[in-house]
Coordinates of C-alpha atoms in Angstrom, one line a residue:
M259 CA 8.7 46.5 1.6
R260 CA 9.2 43.2 3.4
T261 CA 12.8 43.3 4.5
Q262 CA 12.6 40.1 6.3
E263 CA 12.7 38.3 3.0
F264 CA 16.1 39.9 2.3
T265 CA 17.5 39.0 5.7
E266 CA 16.3 35.4 5.3
A267 CA 18.0 35.2 1.9
A268 CA 21.1 36.7 3.5
S269 CA 21.1 33.9 6.1
A270 CA 20.8 31.3 3.3
W271 CA 23.9 32.8 1.5
A272 CA 25.7 32.9 4.8
E273 CA 25.1 29.2 5.3
A274 CA 26.4 28.5 1.8
S275 CA 29.5 30.6 2.6
S276 CA 30.0 28.7 5.8
R277 CA 29.6 25.3 4.1
A278 CA 32.1 26.3 1.4
D279 CA 34.6 27.4 4.2
A280 CA 34.1 24.1 6.0
A281 CA 34.6 22.1 2.8
R282 CA 37.8 24.1 2.0
D283 CA 39.1 23.3 5.5
R284 CA 38.4 19.7 5.1
I285 CA 40.1 19.5 1.8
S286 CA 43.2 21.4 2.8
V287 CA 43.6 20.1 6.3
E288 CA 42.6 16.5 5.8
M289 CA 42.5 15.3 2.2
I290 CA 45.4 17.3 0.7
K291 CA 47.6 16.6 3.7
S292 CA 47.0 12.9 3.5
L293 CA 48.3 12.8 -0.1
E294 CA 51.6 14.8 0.6
D295 CA 53.7 11.7 1.2
Q296 CA 52.1 9.5 -1.5
K297 CA 53.9 8.9 -4.7
G298 CA 52.8 8.0 -8.2
A299 CA 50.8 9.6 -11.1
S300 CA 47.4 8.9 -9.5
A301 CA 48.4 10.6 -6.2
S302 CA 49.9 13.5 -8.0
A303 CA 46.7 14.0 -10.2
A304 CA 44.5 13.7 -7.1
Y305 CA 46.7 16.2 -5.3
E306 CA 46.4 18.8 -8.1
R307 CA 42.6 18.3 -8.4
L308 CA 42.1 18.7 -4.7
K309 CA 44.2 21.9 -4.7
R310 CA 42.1 23.3 -7.5
L311 CA 38.9 22.3 -5.6
D312 CA 40.3 24.0 -2.5
R313 CA 40.7 27.3 -4.5
N314 CA 37.2 26.9 -5.9
F315 CA 35.6 26.5 -2.4
D316 CA 37.7 29.5 -1.3
Y317 CA 36.2 31.6 -4.0
I318 CA 32.7 30.3 -3.3
H319 CA 33.1 31.2 0.4
T320 CA 34.2 34.7 -0.5
E321 CA 31.5 35.4 -3.1
C322 CA 28.7 34.0 -1.0
G323 CA 29.9 36.1 1.9
L324 CA 29.7 39.2 -0.3
I325 CA 26.2 38.4 -1.4
R326 CA 25.1 37.8 2.2
T327 CA 26.4 41.2 3.3
T328 CA 24.9 42.9 0.3
L329 CA 21.5 41.5 1.1
D330 CA 21.9 42.4 4.8
S331 CA 23.0 45.9 3.8
L332 CA 20.0 46.2 1.5
A333 CA 17.6 45.2 4.3
H334 CA 19.3 47.6 6.7
E335 CA 18.9 50.6 4.5
L336 CA 15.4 49.7 3.5
T337 CA 14.5 49.3 7.1
E338 CA 15.7 52.9 7.8
E339 CA 13.4 54.2 5.1
Q340 CA 10.5 52.1 6.4
V341 CA 11.0 53.7 9.8
R342 CA 10.8 57.2 8.2
L343 CA 7.7 56.2 6.2
K344 CA 5.9 54.7 9.2
A345 CA 6.6 57.7 11.3
A346 CA 5.1 60.0 8.7
L347 CA 2.1 57.8 8.3
A348 CA 1.6 57.6 12.0
E349 CA 1.6 61.4 12.4
A350 CA -0.9 61.7 9.5
S351 CA -3.2 59.3 11.2
E352 CA -3.0 61.1 14.5
R353 CA -4.0 64.4 12.9
G354 CA -6.8 62.8 11.0
Y355 CA -5.2 63.2 7.6
T356 CA -5.6 60.6 4.8
V357 CA -2.5 59.4 2.9
H358 CA -3.5 58.1 -0.6
P359 CA -1.7 55.3 -2.5
D360 CA 0.0 57.9 -4.7
G361 CA 1.6 59.5 -1.6
S362 CA -0.6 62.6 -1.6
V363 CA -2.1 63.7 1.8
Q364 CA -5.6 65.0 2.2
Y365 CA -6.3 67.3 5.1
P366 CA -9.6 68.7 6.6
Q367 CA -10.9 72.3 6.8
G368 CA -9.5 74.5 9.6
G369 CA -8.7 78.0 10.7
E370 CA -10.7 80.8 9.0
T371 CA -10.5 82.8 5.9
F372 CA -9.3 86.4 6.0
L373 CA -12.5 88.0 4.6
T374 CA -15.4 85.8 5.6
K375 CA -14.0 84.4 8.8
E376 CA -15.4 81.0 7.7
P377 CA -13.3 77.8 8.2
A378 CA -10.7 77.6 5.4
P379 CA -11.4 74.6 3.2
G380 CA -9.4 71.4 3.3
G381 CA -7.5 70.0 0.4
S382 CA -4.9 67.6 -0.8
V383 CA -1.1 68.1 -1.3
R384 CA 1.8 66.2 -2.7
G385 CA 5.3 65.9 -1.5
V386 CA 8.0 68.1 -3.1
D387 CA 11.6 67.4 -3.8
K388 CA 12.9 70.8 -2.6
P389 CA 12.6 72.3 0.9
L390 CA 9.5 74.1 1.8
Y391 CA 11.2 77.4 2.0
L392 CA 12.1 77.0 -1.7
Q393 CA 8.6 76.3 -2.8
D394 CA 6.3 78.9 -4.6
A395 CA 4.9 81.7 -2.5
P396 CA 1.9 80.8 -0.3
T397 CA -1.5 81.6 -1.9
H398 CA -4.9 82.6 -0.8
P399 CA -6.8 79.5 0.6
L400 CA -9.1 79.7 -2.5
G401 CA -6.0 79.7 -4.7
K402 CA -6.8 83.0 -6.5
A403 CA -4.0 85.4 -5.4
P404 CA -0.8 85.6 -3.5
F405 CA -1.4 85.9 0.2
P406 CA 0.9 86.2 3.2
T407 CA -0.1 82.8 4.6
N408 CA -2.4 79.9 4.1
A409 CA -5.3 80.3 6.4
N410 CA -5.7 76.6 7.0
P411 CA -3.0 75.5 9.5
H412 CA -3.4 71.9 8.3
H413 CA -2.0 72.8 4.9
A414 CA 1.6 73.2 5.9
L415 CA 1.5 70.2 8.2
A416 CA 0.1 68.0 5.5
Q417 CA 2.7 69.4 3.0
E418 CA 5.5 68.5 5.4
I419 CA 4.1 64.9 5.9
A420 CA 3.7 64.4 2.2
T421 CA 7.2 65.5 1.6
R422 CA 8.5 63.0 4.2
V423 CA 6.5 60.2 2.6
L424 CA 7.9 61.1 -0.9
G425 CA 11.4 61.3 0.5
A426 CA 11.2 57.9 2.1
L427 CA 9.8 56.3 -1.1
K428 CA 12.4 57.9 -3.4
A429 CA 15.2 56.9 -1.0
A430 CA 13.9 53.4 -1.0
Q431 CA 13.8 53.3 -4.8
D432 CA 17.4 54.6 -4.9
V433 CA 18.5 51.9 -2.4
D434 CA 16.8 49.3 -4.5
S435 CA 18.5 50.5 -7.7
R436 CA 22.0 50.7 -6.1
F437 CA 21.8 47.2 -4.6
T438 CA 20.3 45.7 -7.7
Q439 CA 23.4 46.8 -9.6
T440 CA 25.6 45.5 -6.9
L441 CA 23.9 42.1 -6.8
N442 CA 24.0 41.9 -10.6
R443 CA 27.8 42.3 -10.5
L444 CA 28.2 39.4 -8.1
K445 CA 28.4 36.7 -10.7
A446 CA 31.2 34.3 -11.3
P447 CA 33.0 34.4 -14.6
A448 CA 32.3 31.7 -17.1
G449 CA 34.1 28.4 -16.5
L450 CA 34.9 26.2 -13.5
E451 CA 38.5 27.2 -13.1
V452 CA 39.4 29.8 -10.4
T453 CA 42.3 31.8 -11.9
D454 CA 44.1 35.0 -11.1
A455 CA 41.5 36.8 -13.3
T456 CA 38.7 35.3 -11.2
W457 CA 40.2 36.6 -8.0
A458 CA 40.8 40.0 -9.7
D459 CA 37.1 40.0 -10.4
A460 CA 36.4 39.1 -6.8
A461 CA 38.6 41.9 -5.6
G462 CA 36.4 44.3 -7.7
D463 CA 33.3 42.7 -6.3
A464 CA 34.6 43.3 -2.7
A465 CA 35.4 46.9 -3.5
V466 CA 31.8 47.5 -4.8
V467 CA 30.2 45.8 -1.8
R468 CA 32.4 47.8 0.6
K469 CA 31.3 51.0 -1.0
E470 CA 27.6 50.1 -0.6
A471 CA 28.1 48.7 2.9
A472 CA 30.3 51.4 4.2
A473 CA 27.7 53.1 6.4
Y474 CA 26.4 49.7 7.6
L475 CA 29.6 48.0 8.6
R476 CA 32.8 50.1 8.3
D477 CA 31.9 52.6 11.0
T478 CA 31.4 49.8 13.5
I479 CA 35.1 48.8 13.3
P480 CA 37.0 50.5 16.2
E481 CA 40.2 51.2 14.1
S482 CA 41.2 54.1 16.4
S483 CA 40.8 52.2 19.6
S484 CA 43.5 50.4 21.6
P485 CA 44.2 46.7 20.8
A486 CA 42.7 45.8 24.2
D487 CA 39.5 47.6 23.4
R488 CA 39.4 46.0 19.9
S489 CA 39.7 42.6 21.6
S490 CA 36.8 43.3 23.8
W491 CA 34.8 44.6 20.9
W492 CA 35.4 41.5 18.9
E493 CA 34.4 39.2 21.8
G494 CA 31.1 41.1 22.1
L495 CA 30.0 40.5 18.5
T496 CA 27.7 37.8 17.4
N497 CA 28.9 35.1 15.0
E498 CA 26.7 36.6 12.3
Q499 CA 28.3 40.1 12.8
R500 CA 31.8 38.6 12.7
A501 CA 31.1 36.6 9.5
E502 CA 29.8 39.8 7.8
L503 CA 32.9 41.8 8.7
L504 CA 35.2 39.0 7.6
A505 CA 33.4 38.7 4.3
V506 CA 33.6 42.4 3.4
Y507 CA 36.6 43.7 5.3
P508 CA 39.2 40.9 5.4
D509 CA 41.9 43.4 4.8
V510 CA 40.8 45.5 7.8
I511 CA 40.1 42.7 10.3
G512 CA 43.1 40.7 9.2
N513 CA 45.5 43.6 10.0
L514 CA 43.7 44.9 13.1
D515 CA 45.9 44.4 16.2
G516 CA 43.9 43.0 19.1
I517 CA 41.9 40.6 16.9
P518 CA 42.5 36.8 17.7
S519 CA 45.3 35.2 15.7
S520 CA 43.0 32.5 14.2
V521 CA 40.6 35.2 13.0
R522 CA 43.3 37.3 11.5
D523 CA 44.7 34.3 9.8
E524 CA 41.3 33.4 8.3
A525 CA 40.8 37.0 7.1
N526 CA 44.3 37.4 5.7
R527 CA 44.1 34.2 3.7
D528 CA 41.0 35.5 2.0
N529 CA 42.6 38.9 1.5
L530 CA 45.8 37.3 0.2
A531 CA 43.8 35.7 -2.6
L532 CA 42.1 39.1 -3.4
L533 CA 45.5 40.9 -3.4
M534 CA 47.1 38.3 -5.7
G535 CA 44.2 38.7 -8.1
K536 CA 44.5 42.5 -8.0
L537 CA 48.3 42.5 -8.5
S538 CA 48.1 40.0 -11.3
E539 CA 46.3 42.7 -13.3
H540 CA 49.4 45.0 -13.2
D541 CA 52.7 44.4 -15.0
D542 CA 54.8 47.1 -13.2
E543 CA 57.9 45.9 -11.3
R544 CA 56.6 46.7 -7.9
S545 CA 53.3 44.8 -8.4
Q546 CA 55.1 41.8 -9.9
T547 CA 57.7 41.7 -7.1
Q548 CA 55.0 41.8 -4.4
L549 CA 53.0 39.2 -6.3
A550 CA 55.9 36.8 -6.3
G551 CA 56.3 37.2 -2.5
M552 CA 52.6 36.7 -1.9
R553 CA 52.5 33.6 -4.1
S554 CA 55.3 32.1 -2.2
I555 CA 53.6 32.8 1.1
D556 CA 50.3 31.4 -0.3
N557 CA 52.1 28.2 -1.3
Q558 CA 53.7 27.8 2.1
L559 CA 50.3 28.3 3.8
R560 CA 48.6 25.7 1.5
N561 CA 51.5 23.2 1.7
P562 CA 53.1 23.2 5.1
A563 CA 56.0 20.8 5.6
V564 CA 55.6 17.8 7.8
G565 CA 56.8 18.7 11.3
D566 CA 56.6 22.4 10.9
P567 CA 54.7 24.5 13.5
P568 CA 51.3 25.6 12.3
M569 CA 51.5 28.8 10.2
Y570 CA 49.3 31.9 10.8
L571 CA 49.1 34.9 8.5
L572 CA 48.7 37.8 10.9
G573 CA 49.1 40.6 8.3
I574 CA 49.3 41.1 4.6
G575 CA 49.2 44.2 2.4
D576 CA 50.5 45.9 -0.7
Q577 CA 51.2 49.4 0.7
G578 CA 54.7 50.8 0.4
G579 CA 57.2 48.0 0.0
G580 CA 54.5 45.5 1.1
R581 CA 53.4 44.2 4.5
A582 CA 53.6 40.6 5.8
I583 CA 53.3 39.3 9.4
V584 CA 53.6 35.5 9.7
A585 CA 53.6 33.4 12.9
F586 CA 54.8 29.8 13.4
G587 CA 52.9 28.5 16.3
N588 CA 49.7 30.1 17.7
P589 CA 50.6 33.4 19.4
D590 CA 47.4 33.4 21.4
T591 CA 47.8 30.0 23.0
S592 CA 51.6 29.8 23.3
R593 CA 53.2 31.0 26.5
N594 CA 56.4 32.1 24.8
V595 CA 56.0 34.5 21.9
S596 CA 58.7 36.4 19.9
A597 CA 58.3 38.9 17.2
Y598 CA 61.3 39.5 14.9
V599 CA 61.8 42.8 12.9
P600 CA 63.9 42.4 9.7
G601 CA 66.2 45.2 8.5
L602 CA 67.9 46.8 5.6
G603 CA 66.7 45.7 2.1
T604 CA 63.7 43.8 3.4
S605 CA 60.5 44.1 1.4
L606 CA 57.6 41.8 0.4
D607 CA 59.2 39.8 -2.3
A608 CA 60.2 36.2 -3.1
E609 CA 63.5 36.5 -1.1
F610 CA 61.6 37.7 2.0
A611 CA 59.2 34.7 1.7
R612 CA 62.1 32.3 1.3
N613 CA 64.6 33.7 3.8
D614 CA 62.9 35.7 6.5
L615 CA 60.0 33.2 6.9
T616 CA 62.6 30.4 7.2
R617 CA 64.3 32.4 10.0
A618 CA 61.0 32.7 11.9
R619 CA 60.2 29.0 11.3
D620 CA 63.7 27.9 12.5
T621 CA 63.3 30.0 15.5
A622 CA 60.0 28.5 16.5
K623 CA 61.2 25.0 16.0
G624 CA 64.3 25.7 18.0
A625 CA 62.3 27.3 20.9
Q626 CA 59.9 24.4 20.9
K627 CA 62.7 22.0 21.6
F628 CA 63.1 23.8 25.0
E629 CA 59.5 24.7 25.6
A630 CA 56.7 23.3 23.4
S631 CA 54.4 26.3 24.1
S632 CA 56.4 28.7 21.9
A633 CA 55.6 30.7 18.8
S634 CA 57.8 32.9 16.6
I635 CA 56.7 35.8 14.4
I636 CA 58.3 37.6 11.5
W637 CA 56.9 41.2 11.5
L638 CA 57.3 43.2 8.3
G639 CA 54.9 45.9 9.3
Y640 CA 57.0 48.9 8.1
D641 CA 59.0 50.0 5.2
A642 CA 62.7 49.1 5.8
P643 CA 65.2 51.2 4.0
Q644 CA 66.3 49.8 0.6
L645 CA 69.6 49.8 -1.2
P646 CA 70.2 50.6 -4.0
A647 CA 67.5 53.2 -4.0
E648 CA 65.9 55.2 -6.8
S649 CA 68.1 58.3 -6.1
P650 CA 71.4 59.0 -4.5
V651 CA 69.5 61.0 -1.7
D652 CA 67.4 57.9 -0.9
N653 CA 70.6 55.8 -0.6
L654 CA 71.2 57.7 2.6
D655 CA 68.0 56.2 4.1
V656 CA 70.0 53.4 5.8
M657 CA 72.1 56.1 7.6
S658 CA 68.9 57.7 9.0
K659 CA 66.6 56.7 11.8
E660 CA 63.5 57.8 9.8
H661 CA 62.2 54.4 8.8
A662 CA 62.8 53.0 12.3
E663 CA 61.0 56.0 13.9
K664 CA 58.0 55.5 11.6
G665 CA 58.0 51.7 12.2
A666 CA 58.3 51.9 16.0
P667 CA 54.6 52.9 16.8
A668 CA 53.3 50.2 14.5
Y669 CA 55.5 47.6 16.1
N670 CA 54.3 48.7 19.6
Q671 CA 50.7 48.5 18.5
F672 CA 51.3 45.0 17.2
M673 CA 52.9 43.9 20.4
A674 CA 50.1 45.4 22.4
G675 CA 47.7 43.3 20.3
I676 CA 49.8 40.1 21.1
S677 CA 49.4 40.8 24.8
A678 CA 45.7 41.5 24.4
T679 CA 44.9 38.2 22.7
N680 CA 47.3 35.9 24.5
Q681 CA 45.3 33.5 26.7
N682 CA 48.1 32.8 29.2
P683 CA 47.9 34.6 32.6
D684 CA 51.6 35.6 32.3
P685 CA 53.0 35.2 28.8
H686 CA 56.7 35.6 28.1
I687 CA 57.2 37.9 25.1
T688 CA 60.4 38.7 23.4
A689 CA 61.1 41.5 20.9
V690 CA 63.8 40.6 18.4
G691 CA 65.5 43.0 15.9
H692 CA 68.0 42.1 13.2
S693 CA 70.2 44.6 11.4
Y694 CA 68.3 47.8 10.9
G695 CA 65.4 46.1 12.5
S696 CA 67.3 46.3 15.8
L697 CA 67.2 50.0 15.4
T698 CA 63.4 49.8 14.9
V699 CA 63.1 47.7 18.0
G700 CA 65.3 50.1 19.9
Q701 CA 63.2 53.1 18.8
A702 CA 60.1 51.2 19.9
A703 CA 61.6 50.5 23.3
L704 CA 62.6 54.2 23.7
R705 CA 59.0 55.4 23.3
S706 CA 57.0 56.2 26.3
G707 CA 56.0 53.0 28.1
G708 CA 58.5 50.9 26.1
I709 CA 57.4 47.9 24.0
P710 CA 54.1 46.7 25.4
G711 CA 54.3 43.3 27.1
A712 CA 58.0 42.7 26.3
D713 CA 60.0 40.8 28.9
D714 CA 63.2 40.4 26.9
I715 CA 64.9 42.1 23.9
I716 CA 67.3 40.4 21.5
L717 CA 69.5 42.5 19.2
L718 CA 71.2 40.7 16.3
G719 CA 73.8 42.2 13.9
S720 CA 72.9 45.6 15.3
P721 CA 74.3 48.9 14.0
G722 CA 72.9 50.5 17.2
T723 CA 69.5 51.1 18.8
G724 CA 69.6 54.9 19.3
A725 CA 70.2 54.2 23.0
Q726 CA 73.4 54.7 24.9
H727 CA 72.7 52.0 27.5
A728 CA 70.7 48.9 27.7
D729 CA 68.8 50.2 30.7
Q730 CA 67.1 52.7 28.4
L731 CA 65.2 50.0 26.6
G732 CA 62.5 49.5 29.3
V733 CA 63.1 45.8 30.3
G734 CA 66.2 46.2 32.4
K735 CA 69.7 45.6 31.1
E736 CA 69.7 42.0 32.4
H737 CA 66.9 41.3 29.9
V738 CA 68.6 42.7 26.9
Y739 CA 70.6 40.2 24.9
V740 CA 73.0 40.8 22.0
G741 CA 74.4 38.6 19.3
A742 CA 77.2 40.2 17.3
S743 CA 79.7 38.3 15.1
D744 CA 83.2 39.8 15.0
H745 CA 83.1 39.2 11.3
D746 CA 79.9 41.1 10.8
P747 CA 80.8 44.6 9.6
V748 CA 77.2 46.0 10.3
T749 CA 78.0 45.7 14.0
M750 CA 81.1 47.8 13.6
L751 CA 79.8 50.6 11.5
P752 CA 81.9 53.8 12.1
N753 CA 80.2 56.3 14.3
K754 CA 79.0 59.6 12.8
V755 CA 82.2 61.4 13.6
E756 CA 84.2 58.7 11.8
S757 CA 81.8 58.5 9.0
G758 CA 81.9 62.3 8.4
V759 CA 85.7 62.3 8.3
M760 CA 85.8 59.2 6.1
L761 CA 83.5 60.8 3.6
G762 CA 85.5 64.0 3.6
G763 CA 88.8 62.0 3.3
A764 CA 87.4 59.9 0.5
G765 CA 86.3 63.0 -1.4
A766 CA 89.6 64.8 -1.0
G767 CA 91.5 61.6 -1.9
A768 CA 89.4 61.0 -5.0
V769 CA 90.1 64.6 -6.3
A770 CA 93.8 64.3 -5.6
G771 CA 94.1 60.8 -7.1
G772 CA 92.2 61.9 -10.2
V773 CA 94.6 64.8 -10.7
V774 CA 97.7 62.7 -10.4
G775 CA 96.2 59.9 -12.6
S776 CA 95.2 62.3 -15.3
A777 CA 98.7 62.3 -16.6
L778 CA 98.0 58.8 -17.8
G779 CA 94.8 59.7 -19.7
P780 CA 91.1 59.2 -19.0
L781 CA 91.5 55.7 -17.5
G782 CA 94.3 57.1 -15.3
T783 CA 92.0 59.7 -14.0
V784 CA 89.3 57.2 -13.1
G785 CA 91.8 54.8 -11.5
G786 CA 93.5 57.5 -9.6
A787 CA 90.2 58.8 -8.2
V788 CA 89.2 55.3 -7.0
I789 CA 92.5 54.6 -5.4
G790 CA 92.7 58.1 -3.9
G791 CA 89.1 57.9 -2.6
V792 CA 89.8 54.5 -0.8
G793 CA 93.0 55.7 0.6
G794 CA 91.6 59.1 1.7
G795 CA 88.6 57.4 3.3
A796 CA 90.9 54.9 5.2
H797 CA 93.1 57.7 6.4
G798 CA 90.1 59.7 7.5
F799 CA 88.9 56.7 9.5
V800 CA 92.3 56.2 11.2
V801 CA 92.4 59.9 12.2
A802 CA 88.9 60.0 13.5
D803 CA 89.1 56.6 15.2
A804 CA 92.1 57.8 17.2
V805 CA 90.1 60.6 18.8
S806 CA 86.5 59.1 19.0
D807 CA 85.0 56.8 21.6
D808 CA 85.4 53.1 20.5
S809 CA 82.1 52.1 22.2
Q810 CA 80.2 54.3 19.7
I811 CA 78.9 53.0 16.4
Y812 CA 76.6 54.8 14.0
F813 CA 73.3 54.6 16.0
G814 CA 74.6 55.0 19.5
T815 CA 76.5 52.7 21.8
D816 CA 77.6 49.3 20.3
P817 CA 75.2 46.9 21.9
A818 CA 78.0 44.3 22.1
H819 CA 80.3 46.7 23.9
S820 CA 80.7 46.5 27.7
D821 CA 79.6 50.2 28.0
F822 CA 76.1 49.2 26.7
G823 CA 75.6 46.8 29.6
A824 CA 73.6 44.0 27.8
N825 CA 74.2 40.3 27.9
R826 CA 76.3 39.2 24.9
F827 CA 75.8 35.6 23.9
L828 CA 78.0 33.4 21.9
V829 CA 77.7 33.4 18.2
D830 CA 79.9 31.9 15.5
D831 CA 82.2 34.5 13.9
G832 CA 81.3 33.2 10.4
P833 CA 83.3 33.8 7.3
L834 CA 85.6 36.8 6.9
P835 CA 84.2 39.4 4.5
F836 CA 85.1 38.5 0.9
L837 CA 88.0 36.3 2.0
E838 CA 86.0 33.3 3.3
G839 CA 82.5 34.0 2.2
G840 CA 80.7 35.0 -1.0
G841 CA 80.4 38.7 -0.1
P842 CA 81.1 41.4 2.5
I843 CA 78.4 40.6 5.0
D844 CA 77.9 36.8 5.0
A845 CA 78.3 36.6 8.8
H846 CA 75.5 39.2 9.1
S847 CA 72.9 36.7 7.8
N848 CA 73.7 33.6 9.9
Y849 CA 72.4 34.4 13.3
F850 CA 69.1 32.5 13.0
N851 CA 70.5 29.6 10.9
P852 CA 71.0 26.4 13.0
N853 CA 73.1 24.9 10.2
K854 CA 75.5 27.9 9.8
D855 CA 75.5 29.2 13.4
K856 CA 74.4 26.6 15.8
D857 CA 75.5 28.6 18.9
S858 CA 73.6 31.7 17.9
A859 CA 70.4 29.8 16.9
S860 CA 70.5 27.8 20.1
N861 CA 71.0 30.8 22.3
I862 CA 68.1 32.7 20.6
A863 CA 65.9 29.7 21.1
R864 CA 66.8 29.5 24.8
I865 CA 66.0 33.1 25.4
I866 CA 62.7 33.0 23.5
S867 CA 61.5 29.9 25.3
G868 CA 62.2 31.3 28.7
H869 CA 65.5 29.6 29.4
A870 CA 67.8 32.5 29.1
Q871 CA 69.8 31.3 32.2
D872 CA 71.1 28.5 30.0
I873 CA 72.7 30.6 27.2
T874 CA 76.4 30.5 26.5
T875 CA 78.0 33.9 26.9
E876 CA 80.7 35.8 25.1
E877 CA 83.0 38.6 26.2
H878 CA 82.0 42.1 25.5
R879 CA 83.9 44.3 23.1

């Protein structure tokens, strides 16, 4: 078994993968970008052809990388069996035994027979598939009758060596058979077009290679280590080792906190193509919803707008409601880095790709006006609560801290990774939470040690953080900033006492109203219940509000209230619910938008860029 031939072939496939990757970069970075501003049918046709070629090179890069790793894994496993075989042959040689081409082992005479006291004759034995203790009972050295032991001590030793030889050869044959099947699978579908079906096939290829390479590669990834330790591990790898891991485990490396942003981006772009191929094979609503979001992200990655900060895909996945972490600006080289957590109703879909990515992009562009070395991240690394939900019980998710408590450790891990990979001696890092996301940030800050690396915290449209005072968030109250529109109902949610009385009042009012209205028939019953419910709830709120602390909202102290102790910056009040806007919470969505709330967007940009002393402030509630 000459494993060097396999490693040489693996190197050749690695070179082909690298060349395809370089060609892909040249097409997307240079050629496609140069055509973006050109008009006319020829330019449009060339643009579409180059985009298709870009996808083709992407596919070649992925498949060649899988072949490379398969060959390396084959060589690795065969080498292990070679070591076993050579050790057995060496021991046979030391003892003077002869190993024949068929694997049998010949041993000399030795010991003495029971009756004649003459040396017991030598012989030849073959390896067995079962352990020695399961073999037939030992026989007399002449093979005529059962006997307590073989008089020739070489017999047992030769038998053990022959079994080791047989085991190594059979294992090598099994390795050869498994990897032959894997390599036979790594074939491109017919045709020159790389479609969703092509990527679905590639996703299947990756799964097969991962299964075969599991012992060879997966165990080397320090998934349970700290982000700082992962960063050191990655720095210590050779280029060849990194290339193999990226080829087979783009999903793991791309979502591993502590890995450099440029590496995560490369891995996640590959994984994004594989995920889109996989999801395109399913027609259920969840898969199609996530696919729409991924396609939008993919389109933005491939077609960045002129003047936008460079885009980095730091995380992508289809677990739960979907995962997506996108940076505008390089988080490793920028001195100022912010990570924004979205809230209620956010999941990986087309709306997220359109709205939340725009918020992060606008934030980065705004911050770079004050300090060029700034990057902004949108972090959807948890399952935010959804409304409407699948069941009435699930509709209470938004009233619970459960999602925030589950998301907080993941957010802290991510922030620790940002600190581990940032190349500046003293980076300025800001944690940003919007809506329910501010509760997630608050829960992260309340954990032991606070949010790793965070210098400032910004809370936008917050229903509370779970804290009673800004000093509890780990950065000092002077470094906690709050944006809260007086027309944003989310920032004025009734506290739990008020909520309980409101629900009770609404229930009682609905029953009473239904009874009164029943005199007018079925429609009267329904109408009376609705009117009574609204009236009862309002009455309950008035009663509870009169006796409860006005600084308290649903998840603790109102961050915009003076009792919380944070810095409240100026935001536009926005439209009144229903009366001036298109719905009940229009003002809740404007904080990041420089066109709809210039004051808020500007203040956020100042804080993130390290110019918090220049914000415009607003009176506390």
